[in-house]
Every structure is written in structure tokens, then in C-alpha cells.
Tab-separated table of C-alpha atoms and ligand atoms in Angstrom:
chain	number	residue	atom	x	y	z
A	1	UNK	CA	9.303	-14.787	13.729
A	2	UNK	CA	6.190	-16.917	13.311
A	3	UNK	CA	3.120	-15.076	12.028
A	4	UNK	CA	-0.231	-16.465	13.068
A	5	UNK	CA	-2.704	-15.962	10.203
A	6	UNK	CA	-6.403	-16.780	9.931
A	7	UNK	CA	-7.127	-18.681	6.704
A	8	UNK	CA	-10.795	-18.607	5.662
A	9	UNK	CA	-11.692	-21.345	3.214
A	10	UNK	CA	-14.882	-19.830	1.778
A	11	UNK	CA	-17.160	-21.716	-0.618
A	12	UNK	CA	-17.546	-22.239	-4.374
A	13	UNK	CA	-13.971	-22.263	-5.716
A	14	UNK	CA	-12.784	-21.055	-2.290
A	15	UNK	CA	-11.508	-24.360	-0.871
A	16	UNK	CA	-9.625	-25.222	-4.119
A	17	UNK	CA	-7.790	-21.907	-4.410
A	18	UNK	CA	-7.196	-21.843	-0.656
A	19	UNK	CA	-5.366	-25.127	-0.840
A	20	UNK	CA	-3.279	-23.730	-3.711
A	21	UNK	CA	-2.247	-20.536	-1.922
A	22	UNK	CA	-1.454	-22.373	1.311
A	23	UNK	CA	0.835	-24.819	-0.525
A	24	UNK	CA	2.605	-21.972	-2.323
A	25	UNK	CA	3.141	-19.876	0.809
A	26	UNK	CA	4.293	-22.908	2.796
A	27	UNK	CA	6.967	-23.543	0.135
A	28	UNK	CA	8.123	-19.914	0.058
A	29	UNK	CA	9.980	-20.028	3.374
A	30	UNK	CA	7.596	-17.622	5.120
A	31	UNK	CA	7.019	-18.600	8.730
A	32	UNK	CA	3.209	-18.821	8.899
A	33	UNK	CA	1.135	-20.667	11.470
A	34	UNK	CA	-2.322	-21.034	9.887
A	35	UNK	CA	-5.553	-21.013	11.834
A	36	UNK	CA	-7.918	-22.523	9.279
A	37	UNK	CA	-11.626	-21.654	9.553
A	38	UNK	CA	-14.685	-22.074	7.384
A	39	UNK	CA	-17.245	-19.489	6.309
A	40	UNK	CA	-20.117	-19.268	3.865
A	41	UNK	CA	-22.562	-21.840	2.558
A	42	UNK	CA	-20.602	-24.752	4.058
A	43	UNK	CA	-21.186	-23.607	7.669
A	44	UNK	CA	-24.636	-22.044	7.321
A	45	UNK	CA	-26.541	-25.176	8.407
A	46	UNK	CA	-24.176	-25.933	11.282
A	47	UNK	CA	-24.012	-22.451	12.849
A	48	UNK	CA	-27.108	-20.765	11.417
A	49	UNK	CA	-24.886	-18.004	10.048
A	50	UNK	CA	-22.385	-17.896	7.161
A	51	UNK	CA	-19.951	-16.032	9.385
A	52	UNK	CA	-19.633	-17.641	12.830
A	53	UNK	CA	-18.294	-15.466	15.671
A	54	UNK	CA	-15.082	-17.487	15.850
A	55	UNK	CA	-14.006	-15.940	12.523
A	56	UNK	CA	-14.233	-12.371	13.769
A	57	UNK	CA	-12.557	-13.382	17.065
A	58	UNK	CA	-9.740	-15.150	15.231
A	59	UNK	CA	-9.037	-12.160	12.956
A	60	UNK	CA	-9.192	-9.754	15.900
A	61	UNK	CA	-6.645	-11.932	17.699
A	62	UNK	CA	-4.301	-12.667	14.775
A	63	UNK	CA	-4.783	-9.253	13.116
A	64	UNK	CA	-4.168	-10.763	9.674
A	65	UNK	CA	-6.317	-13.049	7.526
A	66	UNK	CA	-6.204	-14.543	4.057
A	67	UNK	CA	-9.715	-15.144	2.832
A	68	UNK	CA	-11.191	-17.131	-0.029
A	69	UNK	CA	-14.428	-15.902	-1.641
A	70	UNK	CA	-17.843	-16.514	-0.124
A	71	UNK	CA	-21.186	-16.662	-1.969
A	72	UNK	CA	-23.855	-14.056	-1.185
A	73	UNK	CA	-27.418	-14.861	-2.252
A	74	UNK	CA	-28.799	-12.328	-4.761
A	75	UNK	CA	-31.848	-10.251	-3.781
A	76	UNK	CA	-32.588	-12.304	-0.620
A	77	UNK	CA	-31.020	-14.302	2.223
A	78	UNK	CA	-28.185	-13.409	4.549
A	79	UNK	CA	-26.120	-10.230	4.477
A	80	UNK	CA	-22.832	-10.447	2.574
A	81	UNK	CA	-20.093	-12.077	4.661
A	82	UNK	CA	-17.599	-9.804	2.965
A	83	UNK	CA	-19.428	-6.593	3.743
A	84	UNK	CA	-20.024	-7.786	7.332
A	85	UNK	CA	-16.332	-8.541	7.862
A	86	UNK	CA	-15.234	-5.224	6.422
A	87	UNK	CA	-17.681	-3.312	8.596
A	88	UNK	CA	-17.126	-5.281	11.823
A	89	UNK	CA	-13.354	-5.016	11.548
A	90	UNK	CA	-13.457	-1.488	10.136
A	91	UNK	CA	-11.361	-2.518	7.135
A	92	UNK	CA	-11.780	0.821	5.447
A	93	UNK	CA	-9.350	0.570	2.531
A	94	UNK	CA	-9.823	-1.955	-0.233
A	95	UNK	CA	-6.709	-1.959	-2.394
A	96	UNK	CA	-6.650	-3.714	-5.775
A	97	UNK	CA	-3.543	-3.591	-7.963
A	98	UNK	CA	-4.287	-4.250	-11.629
A	99	UNK	CA	-1.428	-4.766	-14.060
A	100	UNK	CA	-0.641	-6.564	-17.276
A	101	UNK	CA	1.411	-9.762	-17.109
A	102	UNK	CA	3.667	-10.873	-19.937
A	103	UNK	CA	2.289	-14.079	-21.444
A	104	UNK	CA	-1.365	-13.257	-20.678
A	105	UNK	CA	-3.332	-12.296	-23.783
A	106	UNK	CA	-5.117	-8.954	-23.473
A	107	UNK	CA	-5.521	-5.768	-25.481
A	108	UNK	CA	-3.010	-3.652	-23.558
A	109	UNK	CA	0.693	-3.796	-22.795
A	110	UNK	CA	1.327	-1.406	-19.950
A	111	UNK	CA	-1.550	-1.291	-17.520
A	112	UNK	CA	-0.305	-0.719	-13.995
A	113	UNK	CA	-2.892	0.895	-11.788
A	114	UNK	CA	-4.071	0.522	-8.227
A	115	UNK	CA	-7.669	1.047	-7.159
A	116	UNK	CA	-8.380	2.374	-3.642
A	117	UNK	CA	-12.020	1.655	-2.872
A	118	UNK	CA	-13.678	3.014	0.266
A	119	UNK	CA	-14.897	-0.108	1.999
A	120	UNK	CA	-17.305	0.759	4.814
A	121	UNK	CA	-20.060	3.037	3.577
A	122	UNK	CA	-21.772	4.378	0.410
A	123	UNK	CA	-24.706	2.227	-0.764
A	124	UNK	CA	-23.027	-0.747	0.957
A	125	UNK	CA	-24.053	0.592	4.363
A	126	UNK	CA	-27.019	-1.752	3.859
A	127	UNK	CA	-29.668	0.791	4.814
A	128	UNK	CA	-32.596	0.003	2.557
A	129	UNK	CA	-36.305	-0.541	2.919
A	130	UNK	CA	-39.547	-0.812	0.993
A	131	UNK	CA	-41.519	2.441	1.036
A	132	UNK	CA	-44.492	0.486	-0.299
A	133	UNK	CA	-44.892	-2.652	-2.420
A	134	UNK	CA	-43.620	-0.879	-5.495
A	135	UNK	CA	-40.940	1.476	-4.268
A	136	UNK	CA	-37.669	0.565	-2.559
A	137	UNK	CA	-35.216	3.022	-1.075
A	138	UNK	CA	-31.463	2.607	-0.427
A	139	UNK	CA	-29.533	5.188	1.519
A	140	UNK	CA	-26.099	6.289	0.331
A	141	UNK	CA	-23.858	7.332	3.202
A	142	UNK	CA	-20.696	9.340	2.525
A	143	UNK	CA	-18.812	10.828	5.452
A	144	UNK	CA	-15.926	13.279	5.563
A	145	UNK	CA	-14.008	10.982	7.924
A	146	UNK	CA	-14.231	7.888	5.704
A	147	UNK	CA	-13.506	9.903	2.553
A	148	UNK	CA	-10.502	11.529	4.166
A	149	UNK	CA	-8.910	8.297	5.351
A	150	UNK	CA	-9.297	6.481	2.006
A	151	UNK	CA	-7.852	9.427	0.055
A	152	UNK	CA	-5.020	9.728	2.596
A	153	UNK	CA	-4.344	6.001	2.162
A	154	UNK	CA	-4.168	6.452	-1.621
A	155	UNK	CA	-1.690	9.346	-1.374
A	156	UNK	CA	0.428	7.565	1.230
A	157	UNK	CA	0.571	4.526	-1.042
A	158	UNK	CA	1.538	6.760	-3.977
A	159	UNK	CA	4.420	8.236	-1.994
A	160	UNK	CA	5.696	4.915	-0.660
A	161	UNK	CA	5.529	3.248	-4.069
A	162	UNK	CA	6.890	6.038	-6.266
A	163	UNK	CA	3.549	6.619	-7.987
A	164	UNK	CA	3.014	9.918	-9.809
A	165	UNK	CA	-0.719	10.576	-9.938
A	166	UNK	CA	-3.889	10.100	-7.882
A	167	UNK	CA	-7.265	10.266	-9.665
A	168	UNK	CA	-10.433	10.710	-7.589
A	169	UNK	CA	-13.541	9.197	-9.195
A	170	UNK	CA	-17.016	10.539	-8.356
A	171	UNK	CA	-20.447	11.530	-9.611
A	172	UNK	CA	-20.663	14.885	-7.861
A	173	UNK	CA	-22.395	16.510	-10.822
A	174	UNK	CA	-25.525	14.526	-9.899
A	175	UNK	CA	-25.063	13.526	-6.248
A	176	UNK	CA	-23.981	17.011	-5.273
A	177	UNK	CA	-24.069	16.426	-1.517
A	178	UNK	CA	-22.772	12.881	-1.049
A	179	UNK	CA	-20.268	12.604	-3.910
A	180	UNK	CA	-19.780	16.361	-3.568
A	181	UNK	CA	-18.479	15.771	-0.038
A	182	UNK	CA	-16.208	12.961	-1.235
A	183	UNK	CA	-14.765	15.187	-3.972
A	184	UNK	CA	-14.335	18.250	-1.759
A	185	UNK	CA	-12.578	16.108	0.854
A	186	UNK	CA	-10.299	14.542	-1.784
A	187	UNK	CA	-9.345	17.988	-3.110
A	188	UNK	CA	-8.521	19.149	0.403
A	189	UNK	CA	-6.344	16.107	1.154
A	190	UNK	CA	-4.596	16.511	-2.226
A	191	UNK	CA	-3.436	20.023	-1.262
A	192	UNK	CA	-1.082	18.433	1.277
A	193	UNK	CA	0.637	16.282	-1.346
A	194	UNK	CA	2.127	18.792	-3.767
A	195	UNK	CA	4.557	16.278	-5.254
A	196	UNK	CA	1.799	13.980	-6.517
A	197	UNK	CA	-0.373	15.020	-9.442
A	198	UNK	CA	-4.091	15.060	-8.592
A	199	UNK	CA	-7.132	15.048	-10.832
A	200	UNK	CA	-10.800	14.157	-10.530
A	201	UNK	CA	-12.905	12.381	-13.154
A	202	UNK	CA	-16.644	11.654	-13.257
A	203	UNK	CA	-17.260	7.899	-13.017
A	204	UNK	CA	-19.016	7.449	-16.381
A	205	UNK	CA	-16.251	9.243	-18.277
A	206	UNK	CA	-13.708	7.331	-16.190
A	207	UNK	CA	-15.131	4.043	-17.445
A	208	UNK	CA	-14.565	5.103	-21.051
A	209	UNK	CA	-11.123	6.532	-20.365
A	210	UNK	CA	-10.036	3.356	-18.614
A	211	UNK	CA	-11.060	1.243	-21.587
A	212	UNK	CA	-9.441	3.588	-24.143
A	213	UNK	CA	-6.218	4.473	-22.345
A	214	UNK	CA	-5.724	2.502	-19.130
A	215	UNK	CA	-1.987	3.243	-19.326
A	216	UNK	CA	-2.731	6.878	-18.398
A	217	UNK	CA	-3.839	5.938	-14.871
A	218	UNK	CA	-1.821	5.270	-11.764
A	219	UNK	CA	-3.601	5.360	-8.369
A	220	UNK	CA	-7.396	5.707	-8.421
A	221	UNK	CA	-9.500	6.469	-5.347
A	222	UNK	CA	-13.282	6.289	-5.119
A	223	UNK	CA	-16.362	5.501	-3.029
A	224	UNK	CA	-17.412	1.888	-2.477
A	225	UNK	CA	-19.789	1.147	-5.370
A	226	UNK	CA	-17.659	2.723	-8.122
A	227	UNK	CA	-14.644	0.853	-6.744
A	228	UNK	CA	-16.482	-2.447	-6.870
A	229	UNK	CA	-17.567	-1.955	-10.468
A	230	UNK	CA	-14.435	-0.329	-11.870
A	231	UNK	CA	-12.109	-2.900	-10.352
A	232	UNK	CA	-13.984	-5.783	-12.004
A	233	UNK	CA	-14.039	-3.811	-15.251
A	234	UNK	CA	-10.324	-3.063	-14.983
A	235	UNK	CA	-9.634	-6.763	-14.410
A	236	UNK	CA	-11.074	-7.308	-17.888
A	237	UNK	CA	-8.371	-5.020	-19.280
A	238	UNK	CA	-5.595	-7.351	-18.147
A	239	UNK	CA	-7.090	-10.793	-18.749
A	240	UNK	CA	-9.809	-11.273	-16.156
A	241	UNK	CA	-10.765	-11.586	-12.538
A	242	UNK	CA	-8.505	-14.565	-11.964
A	243	UNK	CA	-5.531	-12.172	-11.893
A	244	UNK	CA	-6.559	-9.391	-9.506
A	245	UNK	CA	-5.536	-9.609	-5.844
A	246	UNK	CA	-6.769	-7.400	-3.039
A	247	UNK	CA	-6.237	-6.190	0.500
A	248	UNK	CA	-8.768	-4.860	3.005
A	249	UNK	CA	-6.830	-2.766	5.466
A	250	UNK	CA	-8.022	-1.218	8.716
A	251	UNK	CA	-6.329	0.267	11.741
A	252	UNK	CA	-6.383	-2.981	13.746
A	253	UNK	CA	-6.608	-5.763	11.168
A	254	UNK	CA	-6.042	-6.656	7.528
A	255	UNK	CA	-7.855	-9.218	5.393
A	256	UNK	CA	-6.336	-10.211	2.058
A	257	UNK	CA	-8.548	-11.652	-0.677
A	258	UNK	CA	-8.913	-11.903	-4.440
A	259	UNK	CA	-11.170	-9.382	-6.181
A	260	UNK	CA	-13.250	-12.183	-7.687
A	261	UNK	CA	-16.157	-14.079	-6.149
A	262	UNK	CA	-16.876	-17.743	-5.486
A	263	UNK	CA	-17.374	-18.543	-9.214
A	264	UNK	CA	-20.090	-21.180	-8.677
A	265	UNK	CA	-20.079	-21.935	-12.430
A	266	UNK	CA	-16.646	-23.601	-12.169
A	267	UNK	CA	-16.617	-24.685	-8.509
A	268	UNK	CA	-15.316	-28.169	-7.714
A	269	UNK	CA	-13.948	-28.688	-11.235
A	270	UNK	CA	-10.268	-27.979	-10.585
A	271	UNK	CA	-10.479	-25.185	-13.169
A	272	UNK	CA	-10.149	-22.051	-11.043
A	273	UNK	CA	-7.205	-19.764	-11.586
A	274	UNK	CA	-5.535	-19.355	-8.158
A	275	UNK	CA	-3.334	-16.413	-9.288
A	276	UNK	CA	-5.483	-13.726	-7.655
A	277	UNK	CA	-5.465	-15.366	-4.225
A	278	UNK	CA	-1.772	-16.244	-4.534
A	279	UNK	CA	-0.991	-12.586	-5.337
A	280	UNK	CA	-3.213	-11.581	-2.397
A	281	UNK	CA	-0.918	-13.854	-0.371
A	282	UNK	CA	2.041	-11.884	-1.767
A	283	UNK	CA	0.418	-8.635	-0.593
A	284	UNK	CA	-0.093	-10.239	2.821
A	285	UNK	CA	3.524	-11.390	3.084
A	286	UNK	CA	4.748	-7.887	2.191
A	287	UNK	CA	2.422	-6.478	4.858
A	288	UNK	CA	3.929	-8.917	7.373
A	289	UNK	CA	7.470	-7.940	6.378
A	290	UNK	CA	8.133	-11.329	4.719
A	291	UNK	CA	9.442	-9.589	1.601
A	292	UNK	CA	11.861	-12.303	0.511
A	293	UNK	CA	9.119	-14.947	0.435
A	294	UNK	CA	6.754	-12.473	-1.244
A	295	UNK	CA	9.273	-11.696	-4.001
A	296	UNK	CA	9.979	-15.377	-4.572
A	297	UNK	CA	6.285	-16.130	-5.098
A	298	UNK	CA	5.689	-13.104	-7.310
A	299	UNK	CA	8.628	-13.992	-9.554
A	300	UNK	CA	7.421	-17.611	-9.761
A	301	UNK	CA	3.865	-16.562	-10.730
A	302	UNK	CA	5.144	-14.079	-13.327
A	303	UNK	CA	7.432	-16.634	-14.846
A	304	UNK	CA	4.737	-19.352	-15.113
A	305	UNK	CA	2.411	-16.830	-16.779
A	306	UNK	CA	5.161	-15.578	-19.121
A	307	UNK	CA	6.149	-19.076	-20.239
A	308	UNK	CA	2.482	-19.824	-20.982
A	309	UNK	CA	2.953	-23.603	-20.804
A	310	UNK	CA	0.578	-24.110	-17.897
A	311	UNK	CA	-2.280	-21.617	-18.055
A	312	UNK	CA	-5.760	-22.153	-16.641
A	313	UNK	CA	-8.815	-22.073	-18.928
A	314	UNK	CA	-9.762	-18.465	-18.167
A	315	UNK	CA	-6.377	-17.469	-19.627
A	316	UNK	CA	-6.807	-19.618	-22.735
A	317	UNK	CA	-4.874	-22.648	-21.495
A	318	UNK	CA	-5.949	-26.072	-20.316
A	319	UNK	CA	-4.030	-26.536	-17.073
A	320	UNK	CA	-5.984	-27.453	-13.968
A	321	UNK	CA	-5.702	-25.491	-10.724
A	322	UNK	CA	-3.469	-28.270	-9.395
A	323	UNK	CA	-1.116	-28.306	-12.390
A	324	UNK	CA	-0.806	-24.508	-12.477
A	325	UNK	CA	-0.069	-24.447	-8.727
A	326	UNK	CA	2.511	-27.213	-9.082
A	327	UNK	CA	4.281	-25.204	-11.806
A	328	UNK	CA	4.539	-22.235	-9.423
A	329	UNK	CA	5.832	-24.424	-6.603
A	330	UNK	CA	8.492	-25.889	-8.901
A	331	UNK	CA	9.697	-22.383	-9.767
A	332	UNK	CA	9.901	-21.533	-6.062
A	333	UNK	CA	11.854	-24.739	-5.351
A	334	UNK	CA	14.269	-23.886	-8.168
A	335	UNK	CA	15.101	-20.559	-6.596
A	336	UNK	CA	15.388	-21.958	-3.035
B	1	LIG	P1	-17.358	-14.184	-9.736
B	1	LIG	O1	-16.191	-13.276	-9.565
B	1	LIG	O2	-17.470	-15.301	-8.781
B	1	LIG	O3	-17.350	-14.792	-11.221
B	1	LIG	C1	-17.479	-13.996	-12.387
B	1	LIG	C2	-16.935	-14.790	-13.579
B	1	LIG	O4	-15.509	-14.855	-13.479
B	1	LIG	C3	-17.432	-16.234	-13.612
B	1	LIG	O5	-17.607	-16.625	-14.957
B	1	LIG	C4	-16.294	-17.019	-13.004
B	1	LIG	O6	-16.188	-18.357	-13.451
B	1	LIG	C5	-15.064	-16.196	-13.408
B	1	LIG	N1	-14.014	-16.297	-12.389
B	1	LIG	C6	-13.991	-15.670	-11.194
B	1	LIG	N2	-12.901	-16.017	-10.523
B	1	LIG	C7	-12.218	-16.874	-11.289
B	1	LIG	C8	-11.008	-17.595	-11.117
B	1	LIG	N3	-10.252	-17.484	-10.012
B	1	LIG	N4	-10.604	-18.424	-12.115
B	1	LIG	C9	-11.311	-18.542	-13.233
B	1	LIG	N5	-12.477	-17.886	-13.474
B	1	LIG	C10	-12.913	-17.065	-12.492
B	1	LIG	O7	-18.638	-13.248	-9.691
B	1	LIG	P2	-20.179	-13.631	-9.570
B	1	LIG	O8	-20.481	-14.831	-10.385
B	1	LIG	O9	-20.853	-12.358	-9.827
B	1	LIG	O10	-20.367	-13.954	-8.025
B	1	LIG	C11	-20.446	-15.274	-7.494
B	1	LIG	C12	-20.628	-15.175	-5.996
B	1	LIG	O11	-19.448	-14.634	-5.385
B	1	LIG	C13	-21.770	-14.250	-5.560
B	1	LIG	O12	-22.476	-14.895	-4.545
B	1	LIG	C14	-21.072	-13.003	-5.042
B	1	LIG	O13	-21.816	-12.357	-4.071
B	1	LIG	C15	-19.805	-13.614	-4.473
B	1	LIG	N6	-18.690	-12.669	-4.380
B	1	LIG	C16	-17.861	-12.817	-3.311
B	1	LIG	C17	-16.753	-12.014	-3.182
B	1	LIG	C18	-15.859	-12.249	-2.018
B	1	LIG	O14	-16.010	-13.229	-1.291
B	1	LIG	N7	-14.890	-11.375	-1.789
B	1	LIG	C19	-16.437	-10.951	-4.155
B	1	LIG	C20	-17.342	-10.928	-5.288
B	1	LIG	C21	-18.430	-11.751	-5.371
């Protein structure tokens, strides 16, 4: 069966890594019909918005998208394309698997955790204003409904994937009402899942624990902001942002994208590591039921990393994006 998928090229390193993931998926045997669209800085002048309506329409129609990163101006300018997409399509669960890969230098051997980040509210609701010239206020929204569905998603994932423990991360000692509601809701949901161990950890202590003993953690679930920060931090445990894929899942659509941003510092230099978007492609293929193609790609990526002959600069090598991608494609061809 042919799957129609929206492919969003993004900006910065987006177009380079997009080309890489498309080539890899096309070689894997998965039957994908791509609808390729642009978003971000490249379309801003043409459409007056970084996220033209045709993108939302295309994802609503196809139900599945693979998206490259898009730049968001800091402290001014347009609203984040990513946050807009997640809110408009109600993509409430952001899922980021973080694990060590043989051949990639890092301080740990056995990290294998999955972060479930609530994706639609918290301080990302975008409700902020100036009270006067010297005081700004941001509103943090936490609802029972959104907390419940993200914690449910984490437990369901744990069950389906043979995971043993779910850790809820919060700051309810200080934000007694908002994070208090998140924690109370998580505890309530956990009561239904007796077979899965449940614990809660305050976010500051969690940061230390993750750095000291990341092997102790399995599935982690948390509100939006903590998820954003801890998933970047956790990527540092396994060798960097170039390795962490992600999925944004909602009831009616799913958008797959790397955890990293548009990396303007290396854009256009053929230096970007496409692993994260390729592994996001693997998550997408599994979601679509294309498990054979997904496995083929995952094995190819793992074997190129393990052999260490063609690694991109962020992983200590000197292979270009193109060379690294070609090495993965060759592995896929060898197992076809
Ligand atoms: P970033 O993730 O783009 O880059 C952080 C550092 O990691 C940079 O040194 C970069 O070169 C490196 N890096 C990231 N991805 C890499 C890759 N695939 N290969 C090799 N090195 C890689 O974060 P930054 O600089 O904070 O954000 C840049 C822009 O991206 C901002 O405008 C931000 O808003 C946007 N962004 C977009 C996201 C998305 O579209 N989903 C997610 C995160 C940030």
C-alpha cells in the first residue's frame, strides 16, 4: 500500500538532511509517495508567513509528515513554526528515544530511555505580555486533560515496548497548583498500571540523576518545558543532538522530526549529521506499519556508526552528510 507523506524541507540544515532521509527511505523498499513542501525562512518573503496554510492542509489530508527543522527568531519575530504545528494539529505527545550507539564516543554504555514531553501547553501556550516596561509575565497552563493523555501515552508505550518503569518529572514543590496538578494526575493514571513501576522526581534532582546514572531510567514523562530541556541534555549523554529522533503524535495526525534545530552555524556546509532525521524516518515507518523497511534502515545506521569509518564531525569524524548517507544506503543495498 502506498503511503502519502508530507515532507517539510525546513531551513538551515533542513534541506540537506531532508535530502538524506528521503534517499534512505526511498532505498528501503517502503512505498512512500512524498508531497514535498517548504516552511520557514525560505518561504517567509513569498507567503508572508513561515508556515503557509498548505502545510497544515497537507498534513491534515495525509495524516503523516516528516519534518526538517525550522528556525525561530529569538526574542522577536514570528511565532515558532514547530509550536504552531503542534498546537494546530493537536500533536500532544512528543516522544524522544535516547540511547547509546556502539561506535559513538560518549561517557555511558547503556543509556536507553524515552522522553514523553507534553506538547501543547505549559509555558509554550504563548500567553505572555508586558505588565509595564520593566516587567513581563508568561502564563503557565497545565490541564488535567493534557496531563492525563501524555501520562497515559507513556504507560501505553511502556506496556507495548516491554519497559519496566515510568518516571514523572515535575516541580510541584514550588509550582504547587500547576505542577501539582500534573503530578496528582500522573499518580492517578499510574494506579491503573500496576505492572509498571512508577516514581516521581523533581526536575532539578532529575537533571543530576540523569547525568550521574542515566542507565537507571526507562520512560520519563513531563510537562513541555522540562521535556524540551531534558531531552537536549540527555542527547549530550549519548553523543549529541545529531542522534536523537522524535515523533509528535496526536489523535488525527503525526509529525516526525529530529530533536535538534536548524543548526545555522553549520548550514549549507554538508556537515550536518542526518542520523536524527533518518531515525525519525524509522519511527515514522514503524508508525505506518512499514516495519521491514524501518528495521533495514535502523540496522544500516547502527552498523555505519559501529564501524566508525564514516562519521560526521559532531561525532568526531570527518565524513560529509553526503558520504555518511551514502554509507547507509550501501548497507541497505547489501541487505536487499
Ligand atoms: P540546534 O539544535 O539547531 O543546534 C545546537 C548545536 O547542535 C549547534 O552547535 C549545532 O551545530 C549542533 N547540531 C544540531 N543538529 C545537528 C546535526 N544534525 N548535526 C550536527 N550538529 C548538529 O539549536 P539552536 O542553535 O539552539 O537553534 C537553532 C534554531 O533552530 C533556532 O531558531 C531554534 O528555534 C530552532 N529549533 C527548531 C527546532 C525544530 O524545528 N523542531 C527544534 C529546536 C530548535
